[in-house]
Amino acid sequence: MENQYEMIPDKDMTNRPDYEKEIVAIIRSNRSPKILRDQLEDYHENDIAEAIPELTAQERKKLFNLLHLDTLSDVLEHMDEEDAITYLSEMDIVKTASVISAMDSDDAANLLDAFPEGRRDLIMSLMDEESKRDVELIASFDDDEIGSKMSTDYILIRRDLTVKKAMRALIDQAAENTNVTTLFVVDETDTFYGTIDLRELIIARQDTNLEDLIATSFPYVYAHENIDDCIEELKDYSEDSIPVLDNDNRILGVITSQNLIEVVDEEMGEDYARFAGLTEEEDLTETLLESMKKRLPWLVTLLLLGLVVSAVVSAFEAVVSQLTLIMAFQSLILDMSGNVGTQSLAVTIRVLMDENLSAKQKVGLVAKESRVGLCNGMVLGVASFFVVTLFIVVFKGQSLGFAVAVSGCIGVSLIVAMLVSSTVGTVIPLFFKQIHVDPAAASGPLITTTNDLVAVVVYYGLSWILLINTLHLGG
């Protein structure tokens, strides 16, 4: 028999091997199915997933026939949902159902949810009963409930077993479950009782009392809990998996560390999208109309708020007409006000992830951000005073007294605007959190426009009071 690695190019050990090219070369070779399958099994499923787009439809069909169902399901789990559905659609409906049945229940539920309803129902009718039951269980929860993110891949052991019988139960279930590092224990009524670490069970003697191995103090969540409410609790523990219980304290599934990473990533993506004024996340494959629908709602709102800002500016038209020079420095005040407000907002959103934040801590946060805004404003106000004075004298040819007066007004405006913007950037998300509105969704664009309004009122108001009415600098 020829060496099974003959088709694989020599690897440059100083660089990462080009696994995609190697996999494509293997699939395009004329070796027997047995040899090709053995060669492909040497590669990680993620590498095979990355090589698939390089194949033709005929070559993909060949690959799908070569791989075992378990391997093929793992390959598809490493793909984006849309790509996985595309390749599943290239298979016949029976094989599609078999591949999805071999997937982890949470991944299978997510994929099926993306299929058109008619095809989804047909696939589910062809799935094995256990897989279909698991998928239906996960799909029964709302998207914002932790039960929708759980997996049914876990080992369950009865509390009244001996160590020997517990090991036998582990071996029997390990054939169908890969999540074996933590074993979940239930009592006679199937109520969650505790956990056993796999290592503890392996090294235990047969005459050891199983009760001595059980950790009864272990984190858990309820399936109907809101993801936002329990995500911080889940992140506080470094467990490989945490049980998800029903209202009768029976185990329905587990949240694995991988599930948790995906949940946190989704939540961060949603917050980032909302922070930017989008109603939902976008991707590269969306149509123009879909992207517009996600962006327009906040843009229309901001347009109306922008008109308010413009109306305020027009109210100070007399100030601008008498002292046109101050218009040149409007953007300086607005930009710095917006920047400091956004910084405070980002800090506040991060702090608000702690659901146990006390009223005293919230007040302390507002005080701290206000002090930071004030101090930064004083530093930048003083710096701008000297720079603007020099600019007006050198480039505008105005007298030193005039330059000092205008730059002094700008410096004071900068200090006040940054102080107020820091406070606003902290108070608004706290307020939205208090009334149970997502602070990330409501705060970002709103604070930007609010800070523009604050900056305009402060800048032109002080210019009118100090420069026009007090120093009579108007022309």
PDB file of C-alpha atoms in Angstrom, residues 186-432:
ATOM      1  CA  VAL A 186     -29.595  13.648  40.586  1.00  0.00           C
ATOM      2  CA  ASP A 187     -31.485  12.158  43.529  1.00  0.00           C
ATOM      3  CA  GLU A 188     -34.263   9.588  43.536  1.00  0.00           C
ATOM      4  CA  THR A 189     -36.776  12.170  42.242  1.00  0.00           C
ATOM      5  CA  ASP A 190     -34.439  13.255  39.395  1.00  0.00           C
ATOM      6  CA  THR A 191     -33.839  16.577  41.181  1.00  0.00           C
ATOM      7  CA  PHE A 192     -30.397  18.113  40.613  1.00  0.00           C
ATOM      8  CA  TYR A 193     -28.204  17.220  43.586  1.00  0.00           C
ATOM      9  CA  GLY A 194     -24.613  18.092  42.675  1.00  0.00           C
ATOM     10  CA  THR A 195     -21.650  17.235  40.464  1.00  0.00           C
ATOM     11  CA  ILE A 196     -18.680  14.904  40.363  1.00  0.00           C
ATOM     12  CA  ASP A 197     -15.367  15.788  38.754  1.00  0.00           C
ATOM     13  CA  LEU A 198     -14.352  13.093  36.249  1.00  0.00           C
ATOM     14  CA  ARG A 199     -10.871  12.834  37.732  1.00  0.00           C
ATOM     15  CA  GLU A 200     -12.283  12.242  41.222  1.00  0.00           C
ATOM     16  CA  LEU A 201     -14.385   9.349  39.959  1.00  0.00           C
ATOM     17  CA  ILE A 202     -11.522   7.787  38.010  1.00  0.00           C
ATOM     18  CA  ILE A 203      -9.107   7.714  40.949  1.00  0.00           C
ATOM     19  CA  ALA A 204     -11.729   6.710  43.534  1.00  0.00           C
ATOM     20  CA  ARG A 205     -11.543   3.205  45.022  1.00  0.00           C
ATOM     21  CA  GLN A 206     -14.504   0.901  44.544  1.00  0.00           C
ATOM     22  CA  ASP A 207     -15.351   0.959  48.242  1.00  0.00           C
ATOM     23  CA  THR A 208     -15.432   4.790  48.313  1.00  0.00           C
ATOM     24  CA  ASN A 209     -18.822   6.254  49.140  1.00  0.00           C
ATOM     25  CA  LEU A 210     -20.078   8.095  46.040  1.00  0.00           C
ATOM     26  CA  GLU A 211     -21.527  10.778  48.316  1.00  0.00           C
ATOM     27  CA  ASP A 212     -17.978  11.762  49.297  1.00  0.00           C
ATOM     28  CA  LEU A 213     -17.216  12.650  45.667  1.00  0.00           C
ATOM     29  CA  ILE A 214     -20.278  14.828  45.084  1.00  0.00           C
ATOM     30  CA  ALA A 215     -19.927  18.626  45.189  1.00  0.00           C
ATOM     31  CA  THR A 216     -23.346  19.869  46.290  1.00  0.00           C
ATOM     32  CA  SER A 217     -22.353  23.539  46.101  1.00  0.00           C
ATOM     33  CA  PHE A 218     -22.325  24.147  42.364  1.00  0.00           C
ATOM     34  CA  PRO A 219     -23.696  26.962  40.176  1.00  0.00           C
ATOM     35  CA  TYR A 220     -26.866  26.425  38.158  1.00  0.00           C
ATOM     36  CA  VAL A 221     -29.401  28.483  36.215  1.00  0.00           C
ATOM     37  CA  TYR A 222     -33.047  28.073  35.276  1.00  0.00           C
ATOM     38  CA  ALA A 223     -33.981  27.582  31.644  1.00  0.00           C
ATOM     39  CA  HIS A 224     -36.464  30.474  31.551  1.00  0.00           C
ATOM     40  CA  GLU A 225     -33.998  32.989  33.014  1.00  0.00           C
ATOM     41  CA  ASN A 226     -33.194  35.938  30.793  1.00  0.00           C
ATOM     42  CA  ILE A 227     -29.704  35.704  29.311  1.00  0.00           C
ATOM     43  CA  ASP A 228     -28.829  39.256  30.370  1.00  0.00           C
ATOM     44  CA  ASP A 229     -29.832  38.487  33.960  1.00  0.00           C
ATOM     45  CA  CYS A 230     -27.628  35.429  34.417  1.00  0.00           C
ATOM     46  CA  ILE A 231     -24.694  35.997  32.071  1.00  0.00           C
ATOM     47  CA  GLU A 232     -22.603  37.732  34.737  1.00  0.00           C
ATOM     48  CA  GLU A 233     -23.210  34.865  37.147  1.00  0.00           C
ATOM     49  CA  LEU A 234     -22.116  32.354  34.519  1.00  0.00           C
ATOM     50  CA  LYS A 235     -18.961  34.340  33.737  1.00  0.00           C
ATOM     51  CA  ASP A 236     -17.982  34.364  37.412  1.00  0.00           C
ATOM     52  CA  TYR A 237     -17.429  30.590  37.339  1.00  0.00           C
ATOM     53  CA  SER A 238     -14.699  28.817  35.397  1.00  0.00           C
ATOM     54  CA  GLU A 239     -16.630  25.555  35.085  1.00  0.00           C
ATOM     55  CA  ASP A 240     -16.656  23.592  31.822  1.00  0.00           C
ATOM     56  CA  SER A 241     -20.425  23.276  32.039  1.00  0.00           C
ATOM     57  CA  ILE A 242     -23.221  24.565  34.258  1.00  0.00           C
ATOM     58  CA  PRO A 243     -26.591  22.778  34.569  1.00  0.00           C
ATOM     59  CA  VAL A 244     -29.793  24.343  33.261  1.00  0.00           C
ATOM     60  CA  LEU A 245     -32.836  23.378  35.347  1.00  0.00           C
ATOM     61  CA  ASP A 246     -36.583  23.428  34.834  1.00  0.00           C
ATOM     62  CA  ASN A 247     -38.981  24.875  37.397  1.00  0.00           C
ATOM     63  CA  ASP A 248     -38.966  21.543  39.271  1.00  0.00           C
ATOM     64  CA  ASN A 249     -35.145  21.634  39.593  1.00  0.00           C
ATOM     65  CA  ARG A 250     -34.630  18.816  37.103  1.00  0.00           C
ATOM     66  CA  ILE A 251     -31.782  19.040  34.610  1.00  0.00           C
ATOM     67  CA  LEU A 252     -32.816  19.963  31.076  1.00  0.00           C
ATOM     68  CA  GLY A 253     -29.340  20.609  29.685  1.00  0.00           C
ATOM     69  CA  VAL A 254     -26.063  22.386  30.306  1.00  0.00           C
ATOM     70  CA  ILE A 255     -24.393  25.619  29.334  1.00  0.00           C
ATOM     71  CA  THR A 256     -20.849  24.743  28.267  1.00  0.00           C
ATOM     72  CA  SER A 257     -17.887  27.104  28.207  1.00  0.00           C
ATOM     73  CA  GLN A 258     -18.211  27.182  24.412  1.00  0.00           C
ATOM     74  CA  ASN A 259     -21.909  28.095  24.706  1.00  0.00           C
ATOM     75  CA  LEU A 260     -20.950  30.841  27.139  1.00  0.00           C
ATOM     76  CA  ILE A 261     -18.337  32.289  24.778  1.00  0.00           C
ATOM     77  CA  GLU A 262     -20.912  32.336  21.970  1.00  0.00           C
ATOM     78  CA  VAL A 263     -23.524  33.982  24.217  1.00  0.00           C
ATOM     79  CA  VAL A 264     -21.090  36.666  25.399  1.00  0.00           C
ATOM     80  CA  ASP A 265     -19.991  37.268  21.801  1.00  0.00           C
ATOM     81  CA  GLU A 266     -23.601  37.640  20.671  1.00  0.00           C
ATOM     82  CA  GLU A 267     -24.416  40.003  23.528  1.00  0.00           C
ATOM     83  CA  MET A 268     -21.343  42.129  22.825  1.00  0.00           C
ATOM     84  CA  GLY A 269     -22.205  42.192  19.127  1.00  0.00           C
ATOM     85  CA  GLU A 270     -25.750  43.302  19.874  1.00  0.00           C
ATOM     86  CA  ASP A 271     -24.565  45.971  22.298  1.00  0.00           C
ATOM     87  CA  TYR A 272     -22.013  47.224  19.784  1.00  0.00           C
ATOM     88  CA  ALA A 273     -24.663  47.414  17.067  1.00  0.00           C
ATOM     89  CA  ARG A 274     -27.068  49.275  19.332  1.00  0.00           C
ATOM     90  CA  PHE A 275     -24.297  51.515  20.595  1.00  0.00           C
ATOM     91  CA  ALA A 276     -23.744  52.543  16.983  1.00  0.00           C
ATOM     92  CA  GLY A 277     -27.428  53.246  16.460  1.00  0.00           C
ATOM     93  CA  LEU A 278     -28.374  49.996  14.669  1.00  0.00           C
ATOM     94  CA  THR A 279     -31.480  48.038  15.556  1.00  0.00           C
ATOM     95  CA  GLU A 280     -29.628  44.755  14.889  1.00  0.00           C
ATOM     96  CA  GLU A 281     -26.197  43.486  13.852  1.00  0.00           C
ATOM     97  CA  GLU A 282     -25.334  43.570  10.166  1.00  0.00           C
ATOM     98  CA  ASP A 283     -23.244  41.229   8.049  1.00  0.00           C
ATOM     99  CA  LEU A 284     -21.625  41.393   4.636  1.00  0.00           C
ATOM    100  CA  THR A 285     -24.307  39.347   2.896  1.00  0.00           C
ATOM    101  CA  GLU A 286     -27.261  41.580   3.729  1.00  0.00           C
ATOM    102  CA  THR A 287     -29.174  43.361   1.001  1.00  0.00           C
ATOM    103  CA  LEU A 288     -29.282  47.137   0.717  1.00  0.00           C
ATOM    104  CA  LEU A 289     -32.887  47.214   1.943  1.00  0.00           C
ATOM    105  CA  GLU A 290     -32.119  45.074   5.023  1.00  0.00           C
ATOM    106  CA  SER A 291     -29.230  47.330   6.028  1.00  0.00           C
ATOM    107  CA  MET A 292     -31.330  50.431   5.533  1.00  0.00           C
ATOM    108  CA  LYS A 293     -34.104  49.044   7.737  1.00  0.00           C
ATOM    109  CA  LYS A 294     -31.629  48.505  10.565  1.00  0.00           C
ATOM    110  CA  ARG A 295     -30.120  51.977  10.357  1.00  0.00           C
ATOM    111  CA  LEU A 296     -33.040  54.235   9.464  1.00  0.00           C
ATOM    112  CA  PRO A 297     -35.042  54.192  12.740  1.00  0.00           C
ATOM    113  CA  TRP A 298     -32.321  55.841  14.813  1.00  0.00           C
ATOM    114  CA  LEU A 299     -31.238  58.080  11.940  1.00  0.00           C
ATOM    115  CA  VAL A 300     -34.749  59.502  11.670  1.00  0.00           C
ATOM    116  CA  THR A 301     -34.792  60.106  15.429  1.00  0.00           C
ATOM    117  CA  LEU A 302     -31.395  61.762  15.278  1.00  0.00           C
ATOM    118  CA  LEU A 303     -32.506  63.894  12.359  1.00  0.00           C
ATOM    119  CA  LEU A 304     -35.282  65.309  14.520  1.00  0.00           C
ATOM    120  CA  LEU A 305     -32.864  65.885  17.400  1.00  0.00           C
ATOM    121  CA  GLY A 306     -30.418  67.490  14.968  1.00  0.00           C
ATOM    122  CA  LEU A 307     -33.122  69.914  13.922  1.00  0.00           C
ATOM    123  CA  VAL A 308     -33.494  70.853  17.598  1.00  0.00           C
ATOM    124  CA  VAL A 309     -29.746  71.548  17.757  1.00  0.00           C
ATOM    125  CA  SER A 310     -30.006  73.662  14.608  1.00  0.00           C
ATOM    126  CA  ALA A 311     -32.928  75.570  16.111  1.00  0.00           C
ATOM    127  CA  VAL A 312     -30.845  76.304  19.195  1.00  0.00           C
ATOM    128  CA  VAL A 313     -27.964  77.543  17.039  1.00  0.00           C
ATOM    129  CA  SER A 314     -30.344  79.816  15.136  1.00  0.00           C
ATOM    130  CA  ALA A 315     -31.482  81.277  18.455  1.00  0.00           C
ATOM    131  CA  PHE A 316     -27.925  82.574  18.880  1.00  0.00           C
ATOM    132  CA  GLU A 317     -27.862  84.100  15.391  1.00  0.00           C
ATOM    133  CA  ALA A 318     -27.379  87.568  16.849  1.00  0.00           C
ATOM    134  CA  VAL A 319     -24.250  86.403  18.686  1.00  0.00           C
ATOM    135  CA  VAL A 320     -22.762  84.925  15.511  1.00  0.00           C
ATOM    136  CA  SER A 321     -23.587  88.019  13.449  1.00  0.00           C
ATOM    137  CA  GLN A 322     -21.812  90.275  15.953  1.00  0.00           C
ATOM    138  CA  LEU A 323     -18.801  88.010  16.515  1.00  0.00           C
ATOM    139  CA  THR A 324     -18.343  85.812  13.461  1.00  0.00           C
ATOM    140  CA  LEU A 325     -14.948  84.484  14.601  1.00  0.00           C
ATOM    141  CA  ILE A 326     -16.482  82.245  17.265  1.00  0.00           C
ATOM    142  CA  MET A 327     -18.027  80.059  14.538  1.00  0.00           C
ATOM    143  CA  ALA A 328     -14.528  78.831  13.675  1.00  0.00           C
ATOM    144  CA  PHE A 329     -14.196  77.143  17.068  1.00  0.00           C
ATOM    145  CA  GLN A 330     -17.679  75.589  17.323  1.00  0.00           C
ATOM    146  CA  SER A 331     -16.491  72.192  16.093  1.00  0.00           C
ATOM    147  CA  LEU A 332     -13.755  72.175  18.753  1.00  0.00           C
ATOM    148  CA  ILE A 333     -16.310  72.428  21.555  1.00  0.00           C
ATOM    149  CA  LEU A 334     -18.760  69.975  19.932  1.00  0.00           C
ATOM    150  CA  ASP A 335     -16.134  67.347  19.154  1.00  0.00           C
ATOM    151  CA  MET A 336     -14.580  67.357  22.615  1.00  0.00           C
ATOM    152  CA  SER A 337     -17.985  67.326  24.271  1.00  0.00           C
ATOM    153  CA  GLY A 338     -19.050  64.350  22.171  1.00  0.00           C
ATOM    154  CA  ASN A 339     -15.804  62.477  22.771  1.00  0.00           C
ATOM    155  CA  VAL A 340     -15.875  62.802  26.540  1.00  0.00           C
ATOM    156  CA  GLY A 341     -19.570  61.855  26.630  1.00  0.00           C
ATOM    157  CA  THR A 342     -18.900  58.721  24.586  1.00  0.00           C
ATOM    158  CA  GLN A 343     -16.021  57.754  26.901  1.00  0.00           C
ATOM    159  CA  SER A 344     -18.266  58.059  29.965  1.00  0.00           C
ATOM    160  CA  LEU A 345     -20.978  56.094  28.196  1.00  0.00           C
ATOM    161  CA  ALA A 346     -18.575  53.240  27.379  1.00  0.00           C
ATOM    162  CA  VAL A 347     -17.394  53.066  30.998  1.00  0.00           C
ATOM    163  CA  THR A 348     -20.967  53.131  32.312  1.00  0.00           C
ATOM    164  CA  ILE A 349     -22.222  50.421  29.930  1.00  0.00           C
ATOM    165  CA  ARG A 350     -19.360  48.178  31.040  1.00  0.00           C
ATOM    166  CA  VAL A 351     -20.048  48.808  34.740  1.00  0.00           C
ATOM    167  CA  LEU A 352     -23.788  48.159  34.252  1.00  0.00           C
ATOM    168  CA  MET A 353     -23.015  44.580  33.230  1.00  0.00           C
ATOM    169  CA  ASP A 354     -22.825  43.963  36.972  1.00  0.00           C
ATOM    170  CA  GLU A 355     -26.456  43.387  37.895  1.00  0.00           C
ATOM    171  CA  ASN A 356     -25.665  43.761  41.611  1.00  0.00           C
ATOM    172  CA  LEU A 357     -24.531  47.386  41.373  1.00  0.00           C
ATOM    173  CA  SER A 358     -25.786  49.284  44.441  1.00  0.00           C
ATOM    174  CA  ALA A 359     -27.310  52.778  44.475  1.00  0.00           C
ATOM    175  CA  LYS A 360     -24.241  54.044  46.322  1.00  0.00           C
ATOM    176  CA  GLN A 361     -21.947  52.646  43.642  1.00  0.00           C
ATOM    177  CA  LYS A 362     -24.047  54.274  40.910  1.00  0.00           C
ATOM    178  CA  VAL A 363     -23.824  57.663  42.642  1.00  0.00           C
ATOM    179  CA  GLY A 364     -20.087  57.113  43.025  1.00  0.00           C
ATOM    180  CA  LEU A 365     -19.805  56.347  39.319  1.00  0.00           C
ATOM    181  CA  VAL A 366     -21.565  59.592  38.391  1.00  0.00           C
ATOM    182  CA  ALA A 367     -19.339  61.568  40.770  1.00  0.00           C
ATOM    183  CA  LYS A 368     -16.184  59.943  39.452  1.00  0.00           C
ATOM    184  CA  GLU A 369     -17.032  60.490  35.767  1.00  0.00           C
ATOM    185  CA  SER A 370     -17.979  64.108  36.511  1.00  0.00           C
ATOM    186  CA  ARG A 371     -14.616  64.664  38.217  1.00  0.00           C
ATOM    187  CA  VAL A 372     -12.800  63.032  35.308  1.00  0.00           C
ATOM    188  CA  GLY A 373     -14.658  65.248  32.841  1.00  0.00           C
ATOM    189  CA  LEU A 374     -13.953  68.356  34.903  1.00  0.00           C
ATOM    190  CA  CYS A 375     -10.240  67.631  35.313  1.00  0.00           C
ATOM    191  CA  ASN A 376      -9.772  66.699  31.655  1.00  0.00           C
ATOM    192  CA  GLY A 377     -11.735  69.802  30.705  1.00  0.00           C
ATOM    193  CA  MET A 378      -9.466  72.009  32.807  1.00  0.00           C
ATOM    194  CA  VAL A 379      -6.333  70.538  31.230  1.00  0.00           C
ATOM    195  CA  LEU A 380      -7.673  70.882  27.691  1.00  0.00           C
ATOM    196  CA  GLY A 381      -9.283  74.243  28.444  1.00  0.00           C
ATOM    197  CA  VAL A 382      -5.958  75.715  29.565  1.00  0.00           C
ATOM    198  CA  ALA A 383      -4.152  74.163  26.575  1.00  0.00           C
ATOM    199  CA  SER A 384      -6.752  75.509  24.147  1.00  0.00           C
ATOM    200  CA  PHE A 385      -6.531  78.969  25.774  1.00  0.00           C
ATOM    201  CA  PHE A 386      -2.876  79.350  24.817  1.00  0.00           C
ATOM    202  CA  VAL A 387      -3.183  77.723  21.376  1.00  0.00           C
ATOM    203  CA  VAL A 388      -6.283  79.714  20.369  1.00  0.00           C
ATOM    204  CA  THR A 389      -4.771  82.963  21.660  1.00  0.00           C
ATOM    205  CA  LEU A 390      -1.693  82.391  19.525  1.00  0.00           C
ATOM    206  CA  PHE A 391      -3.842  81.474  16.515  1.00  0.00           C
ATOM    207  CA  ILE A 392      -6.032  84.595  16.744  1.00  0.00           C
ATOM    208  CA  VAL A 393      -3.058  86.942  17.205  1.00  0.00           C
ATOM    209  CA  VAL A 394      -0.822  85.391  14.528  1.00  0.00           C
ATOM    210  CA  PHE A 395      -3.269  84.249  11.862  1.00  0.00           C
ATOM    211  CA  LYS A 396      -6.214  86.564  12.405  1.00  0.00           C
ATOM    212  CA  GLY A 397      -4.219  89.704  13.207  1.00  0.00           C
ATOM    213  CA  GLN A 398      -6.337  90.597  16.242  1.00  0.00           C
ATOM    214  CA  SER A 399      -5.091  92.344  19.376  1.00  0.00           C
ATOM    215  CA  LEU A 400      -3.818  90.341  22.325  1.00  0.00           C
ATOM    216  CA  GLY A 401      -6.677  91.559  24.537  1.00  0.00           C
ATOM    217  CA  PHE A 402      -9.295  90.444  22.007  1.00  0.00           C
ATOM    218  CA  ALA A 403      -7.552  87.089  21.549  1.00  0.00           C
ATOM    219  CA  VAL A 404      -7.353  86.471  25.307  1.00  0.00           C
ATOM    220  CA  ALA A 405     -11.042  87.259  25.756  1.00  0.00           C
ATOM    221  CA  VAL A 406     -12.185  84.920  22.963  1.00  0.00           C
ATOM    222  CA  SER A 407      -9.795  82.096  23.896  1.00  0.00           C
ATOM    223  CA  GLY A 408     -10.749  82.482  27.553  1.00  0.00           C
ATOM    224  CA  CYS A 409     -14.409  82.047  26.648  1.00  0.00           C
ATOM    225  CA  ILE A 410     -13.512  78.991  24.582  1.00  0.00           C
ATOM    226  CA  GLY A 411     -11.498  77.503  27.454  1.00  0.00           C
ATOM    227  CA  VAL A 412     -14.308  78.029  29.976  1.00  0.00           C
ATOM    228  CA  SER A 413     -16.859  76.636  27.492  1.00  0.00           C
ATOM    229  CA  LEU A 414     -14.693  73.564  27.005  1.00  0.00           C
ATOM    230  CA  ILE A 415     -14.457  72.970  30.759  1.00  0.00           C
ATOM    231  CA  VAL A 416     -18.197  73.355  31.316  1.00  0.00           C
ATOM    232  CA  ALA A 417     -19.173  71.332  28.230  1.00  0.00           C
ATOM    233  CA  MET A 418     -16.864  68.432  29.145  1.00  0.00           C
ATOM    234  CA  LEU A 419     -18.104  68.413  32.733  1.00  0.00           C
ATOM    235  CA  VAL A 420     -21.754  68.357  31.682  1.00  0.00           C
ATOM    236  CA  SER A 421     -21.150  65.816  28.894  1.00  0.00           C
ATOM    237  CA  SER A 422     -19.357  63.422  31.243  1.00  0.00           C
ATOM    238  CA  THR A 423     -22.255  63.638  33.656  1.00  0.00           C
ATOM    239  CA  VAL A 424     -24.849  63.188  30.914  1.00  0.00           C
ATOM    240  CA  GLY A 425     -22.914  60.261  29.438  1.00  0.00           C
ATOM    241  CA  THR A 426     -23.161  58.528  32.810  1.00  0.00           C
ATOM    242  CA  VAL A 427     -26.630  59.524  33.978  1.00  0.00           C
ATOM    243  CA  ILE A 428     -28.549  58.684  30.775  1.00  0.00           C
ATOM    244  CA  PRO A 429     -27.559  54.959  30.615  1.00  0.00           C
ATOM    245  CA  LEU A 430     -28.152  54.655  34.372  1.00  0.00           C
ATOM    246  CA  PHE A 431     -31.624  56.119  33.863  1.00  0.00           C
ATOM    247  CA  PHE A 432     -32.434  53.763  30.999  1.00  0.00           C
TER     248      PHE A 432
END
